[in-house]
Structure formats: C-alpha cells, structure tokens
Amino acid sequence: MQKNISKTMYSEWVLRNSLYWMSAVTRWKLDENDQNWLVSFELWNDEVEFEFERLLNDYKLREKLQAHTGQVRASIIDNVLRSIDTRLSQ
C-alpha cells in the first residue's frame, strides 16, 4: 500500500518521527517527489492506518507546540547552563 502525503500538510520531521514508531507495526519505505511524500507500507489494514494517522496528528501537534515554546525552552536551557557554569567556576 502506498500513501501519498502532501508536503504542505506534513513536514519531514513529522513524517520521519511517525514512521520511526510505525517500524514496530510494519515495514515501510519512504520516497518523495516535488509535492508529496511517498510512503509504502508492507502491511496495510485499518489498525495500521489508524496508528499512522494517530502518529501524524501527534507529531504535527508536537511540531506546533515546539514552534510556540522554542524561545522559552531555549531561555530555560541557557539559564540552567549559565547557573551550572557559575557554580563550577566558584
């Protein structure tokens, strides 16, 4: 079974993270053309489709959250590293 997934709908990060977890369910192969990701699954049924769609939605949400929280997380990491550096230099 081959799924054509629009590159405008899902980023490579979302697709590759989803496919990583799909490896526990079925074997897959990833190709691409200019507009689509071309994913071939060795096994395809309703459960496989549900799991793949669930993972795509999950990682798309994670991608959105990262985009909105990236600056805050970078600031927290920077402050923690600065604090560690200060303690080590004392």
XYZ file of N, CA, C and O in Angstrom:
360
model
N 0.841 -1.186 0.000
C 0.000 0.000 0.000
C 0.879 1.240 0.000
O 1.813 1.324 0.783
N 0.587 2.172 -0.889
C 1.348 3.419 -0.937
C 0.445 4.585 -0.578
O -0.681 4.682 -1.063
N 0.942 5.442 0.326
C 0.232 6.658 0.702
C 0.993 7.847 0.128
O 2.206 7.941 0.289
N 0.280 8.735 -0.522
C 0.857 9.981 -0.997
C 0.440 11.075 -0.022
O -0.747 11.340 0.139
N 1.422 11.659 0.621
C 1.152 12.640 1.668
C 1.727 13.972 1.239
O 2.923 14.088 0.960
N 0.881 14.967 1.208
C 1.292 16.285 0.736
C 2.367 16.881 1.645
O 2.243 16.885 2.868
N 3.412 17.403 1.020
C 4.486 18.038 1.788
C 4.013 19.327 2.450
O 4.620 19.769 3.420
N 2.930 19.900 1.937
C 2.402 21.106 2.568
C 1.609 20.768 3.833
O 1.417 21.625 4.687
N 1.147 19.522 3.956
C 0.378 19.103 5.142
C 1.276 18.651 6.282
O 0.972 18.894 7.450
N 2.361 17.934 5.939
C 3.225 17.358 6.970
C 4.695 17.608 6.625
O 5.125 17.338 5.511
N 5.433 18.068 7.602
C 6.862 18.311 7.410
C 7.621 16.983 7.412
O 7.094 15.945 7.847
N 8.848 17.031 6.982
C 9.688 15.837 7.012
C 9.892 15.367 8.451
O 9.905 14.179 8.720
N 10.026 16.303 9.393
C 10.193 15.956 10.809
C 8.992 15.163 11.313
O 9.154 14.136 11.978
N 7.797 15.631 10.998
C 6.570 14.943 11.426
C 6.509 13.559 10.801
O 6.256 12.564 11.485
N 6.767 13.480 9.525
C 6.670 12.192 8.828
C 7.703 11.196 9.334
O 7.374 10.041 9.644
N 8.957 11.607 9.462
C 10.002 10.668 9.892
C 9.807 10.208 11.336
O 10.048 9.048 11.646
N 9.361 11.090 12.203
C 9.072 10.653 13.577
C 7.918 9.664 13.603
O 7.966 8.674 14.348
N 6.898 9.912 12.818
C 5.764 8.980 12.753
C 6.214 7.634 12.203
O 5.860 6.583 12.741
N 7.000 7.660 11.153
C 7.459 6.406 10.541
C 8.387 5.637 11.477
O 8.382 4.404 11.483
N 9.160 6.336 12.275
C 10.028 5.652 13.228
C 9.188 4.729 14.120
O 9.525 3.574 14.328
N 8.077 5.251 14.641
C 7.220 4.451 15.519
C 6.418 3.414 14.748
O 5.996 2.406 15.313
N 6.206 3.646 13.458
C 5.494 2.651 12.638
C 6.348 1.417 12.397
O 5.826 0.361 12.053
N 7.651 1.515 12.620
C 8.535 0.364 12.413
C 8.157 -0.803 13.323
O 8.413 -1.954 12.978
N 7.539 -0.521 14.467
C 7.100 -1.589 15.365
C 5.834 -2.274 14.842
O 5.506 -3.375 15.266
N 5.147 -1.629 13.900
C 3.874 -2.137 13.387
C 4.055 -2.841 12.043
O 3.512 -3.922 11.826
N 4.800 -2.213 11.149
C 5.011 -2.780 9.814
C 6.253 -2.164 9.175
O 6.729 -1.116 9.607
N 6.760 -2.831 8.181
C 7.898 -2.282 7.433
C 7.389 -1.226 6.472
O 6.265 -1.309 5.979
N 8.217 -0.231 6.197
C 7.809 0.874 5.336
C 8.998 1.342 4.508
O 10.153 1.048 4.824
N 8.692 2.109 3.461
C 9.721 2.707 2.615
C 9.284 4.133 2.296
O 8.102 4.373 2.029
N 10.222 5.052 2.353
C 9.912 6.467 2.110
C 10.613 6.958 0.853
O 11.818 6.781 0.695
N 9.840 7.544 -0.045
C 10.355 8.243 -1.223
C 9.668 9.601 -1.263
O 8.814 9.896 -0.431
N 10.032 10.389 -2.233
C 9.387 11.699 -2.361
C 9.429 12.179 -3.797
O 10.261 11.742 -4.594
N 8.505 13.051 -4.118
C 8.585 13.816 -5.354
C 8.472 15.289 -4.963
O 8.557 15.610 -3.774
N 8.267 16.159 -5.901
C 8.263 17.590 -5.576
C 7.136 17.989 -4.622
O 7.332 18.849 -3.764
N 5.984 17.356 -4.727
C 4.832 17.764 -3.915
C 4.481 16.819 -2.779
O 3.818 17.208 -1.828
N 4.902 15.551 -2.871
C 4.417 14.550 -1.917
C 5.526 13.697 -1.319
O 6.565 13.464 -1.937
N 5.224 13.211 -0.100
C 5.969 12.110 0.494
C 5.282 10.846 0.009
O 4.056 10.757 0.026
N 6.054 9.864 -0.439
C 5.500 8.614 -0.952
C 5.901 7.506 0.014
O 7.054 7.094 0.051
N 4.941 7.062 0.814
C 5.218 6.071 1.839
C 4.581 4.747 1.431
O 3.370 4.679 1.191
N 5.400 3.716 1.352
C 4.902 2.370 1.042
C 4.965 1.533 2.309
O 6.001 1.485 2.981
N 3.846 0.886 2.633
C 3.769 0.004 3.793
C 3.664 -1.435 3.325
O 2.898 -1.741 2.410
N 4.426 -2.315 3.969
C 4.360 -3.725 3.625
C 3.006 -4.312 4.019
O 2.413 -5.083 3.281
N 2.532 -3.947 5.208
C 1.239 -4.415 5.710
C 0.318 -3.209 5.808
O 0.726 -2.148 6.292
N -0.932 -3.349 5.349
C -1.873 -2.232 5.435
C -3.257 -2.757 5.793
O -3.794 -3.622 5.112
N -3.793 -2.286 6.879
C -5.169 -2.596 7.272
C -5.678 -1.428 8.113
O -4.973 -0.421 8.281
N -6.891 -1.547 8.648
C -7.483 -0.436 9.397
C -6.648 -0.049 10.624
O -6.508 1.125 10.939
N -6.094 -1.056 11.306
C -5.290 -0.764 12.502
C -4.009 -0.021 12.142
O -3.603 0.911 12.835
N -3.363 -0.432 11.067
C -2.131 0.237 10.624
C -2.459 1.675 10.206
O -1.753 2.612 10.587
N -3.528 1.849 9.464
C -3.926 3.186 9.034
C -4.244 4.071 10.237
O -3.810 5.225 10.294
N -4.995 3.533 11.204
C -5.333 4.308 12.402
C -4.073 4.729 13.142
O -3.936 5.890 13.537
N -3.143 3.805 13.325
C -1.910 4.123 14.048
C -1.080 5.167 13.307
O -0.546 6.096 13.919
N -0.977 5.041 11.995
C -0.209 6.019 11.221
C -0.856 7.404 11.303
O -0.162 8.404 11.533
N -2.162 7.477 11.150
C -2.860 8.771 11.248
C -2.714 9.365 12.652
O -2.539 10.573 12.811
N -2.788 8.494 13.684
C -2.636 8.966 15.057
C -1.250 9.566 15.264
O -1.096 10.649 15.831
N -0.218 8.902 14.770
C 1.148 9.394 14.912
C 1.369 10.689 14.129
O 2.023 11.612 14.625
N 0.827 10.762 12.925
C 0.948 12.003 12.148
C 0.319 13.171 12.907
O 0.918 14.251 13.011
N -0.861 12.965 13.444
C -1.527 14.039 14.201
C -0.748 14.390 15.458
O -0.603 15.571 15.802
N -0.246 13.377 16.150
C 0.521 13.608 17.378
C 1.775 14.433 17.090
O 2.041 15.431 17.775
N 2.530 14.042 16.081
C 3.770 14.776 15.789
C 3.509 16.145 15.172
O 4.288 17.067 15.357
N 2.404 16.296 14.474
C 2.061 17.622 13.958
C 1.766 18.567 15.125
O 2.191 19.725 15.126
N 1.064 18.066 16.131
C 0.796 18.867 17.326
C 2.091 19.197 18.063
O 2.304 20.332 18.493
N 2.974 18.201 18.208
C 4.265 18.445 18.866
C 5.062 19.527 18.120
O 5.702 20.376 18.736
N 5.029 19.472 16.793
C 5.746 20.460 15.980
C 5.203 21.864 16.238
O 5.969 22.823 16.391
N 3.879 21.985 16.328
C 3.265 23.293 16.597
C 3.646 23.790 17.985
O 3.954 24.969 18.161
N 3.606 22.885 18.974
C 3.969 23.277 20.335
C 5.426 23.710 20.413
O 5.758 24.678 21.096
N 6.303 23.004 19.728
C 7.723 23.365 19.724
C 7.932 24.744 19.110
O 8.764 25.516 19.590
N 7.188 25.027 18.056
C 7.334 26.334 17.407
C 6.914 27.461 18.349
O 7.509 28.537 18.346
N 5.900 27.206 19.181
C 5.400 28.240 20.096
C 6.204 28.323 21.392
O 6.155 29.345 22.066
N 6.897 27.249 21.759
C 7.613 27.235 23.039
C 9.134 27.207 22.875
O 9.845 27.179 23.881
N 9.610 27.216 21.665
C 11.044 27.095 21.404
C 11.877 28.166 22.079
O 12.911 27.881 22.688
N 11.431 29.414 22.019
C 12.192 30.512 22.615
C 12.216 30.388 24.139
O 13.244 30.641 24.769
N 11.115 29.968 24.735
C 11.050 29.798 26.196
C 11.977 28.664 26.611
O 12.735 28.794 27.585
N 11.924 27.542 25.896
C 12.791 26.410 26.236
C 14.267 26.786 26.086
O 15.093 26.434 26.931
N 14.608 27.528 25.042
C 15.996 27.954 24.843
C 16.448 28.858 25.978
O 17.589 28.752 26.450
N 15.563 29.722 26.434
C 15.886 30.611 27.548
C 16.110 29.818 28.835
O 17.049 30.092 29.584
N 15.264 28.840 29.109
C 15.419 27.994 30.303
C 16.739 27.236 30.247
O 17.498 27.206 31.216
N 17.037 26.642 29.116
C 18.288 25.886 28.958
C 19.487 26.800 29.145
O 20.456 26.454 29.831
N 19.410 27.998 28.553
C 20.506 28.958 28.681
C 20.727 29.342 30.143
O 21.870 29.397 30.619
N 19.635 29.583 30.881
C 19.763 29.956 32.298
C 20.322 28.804 33.130
O 21.145 29.037 34.022
N 19.897 27.593 32.867
C 20.411 26.427 33.601
C 21.904 26.253 33.331
O 22.698 26.055 34.264
N 22.307 26.344 32.079
C 23.723 26.190 31.731
C 24.567 27.304 32.347
O 25.684 27.060 32.823
N 24.030 28.524 32.334
C 24.747 29.646 32.944
C 24.905 29.418 34.449
O 25.965 29.683 35.021
N 23.860 28.899 35.099
C 23.909 28.621 36.534
C 24.939 27.528 36.837
O 25.714 27.640 37.788
N 24.974 26.491 36.036
C 25.962 25.415 36.217
C 27.369 25.954 36.022
O 28.283 25.666 36.810
N 27.544 26.779 35.003
C 28.852 27.357 34.729
C 29.305 28.240 35.896
O 30.476 28.194 36.298
N 28.377 29.010 36.464
C 28.706 29.867 37.611
C 29.132 29.024 38.805
O 30.117 29.325 39.483
N 28.376 27.946 39.078
C 28.717 27.082 40.218
C 30.070 26.395 40.017
O 30.842 26.237 40.958
N 30.353 25.977 38.807
C 31.622 25.295 38.532
C 32.824 26.235 38.634
O 33.932 25.811 38.968
N 32.594 27.511 38.343
C 33.707 28.454 38.376
C 34.002 28.972 39.788
O 34.992 29.650 40.001
N 33.132 28.640 40.779
C 33.353 29.123 42.153
C 34.317 28.237 42.898
O 34.491 27.112 42.736
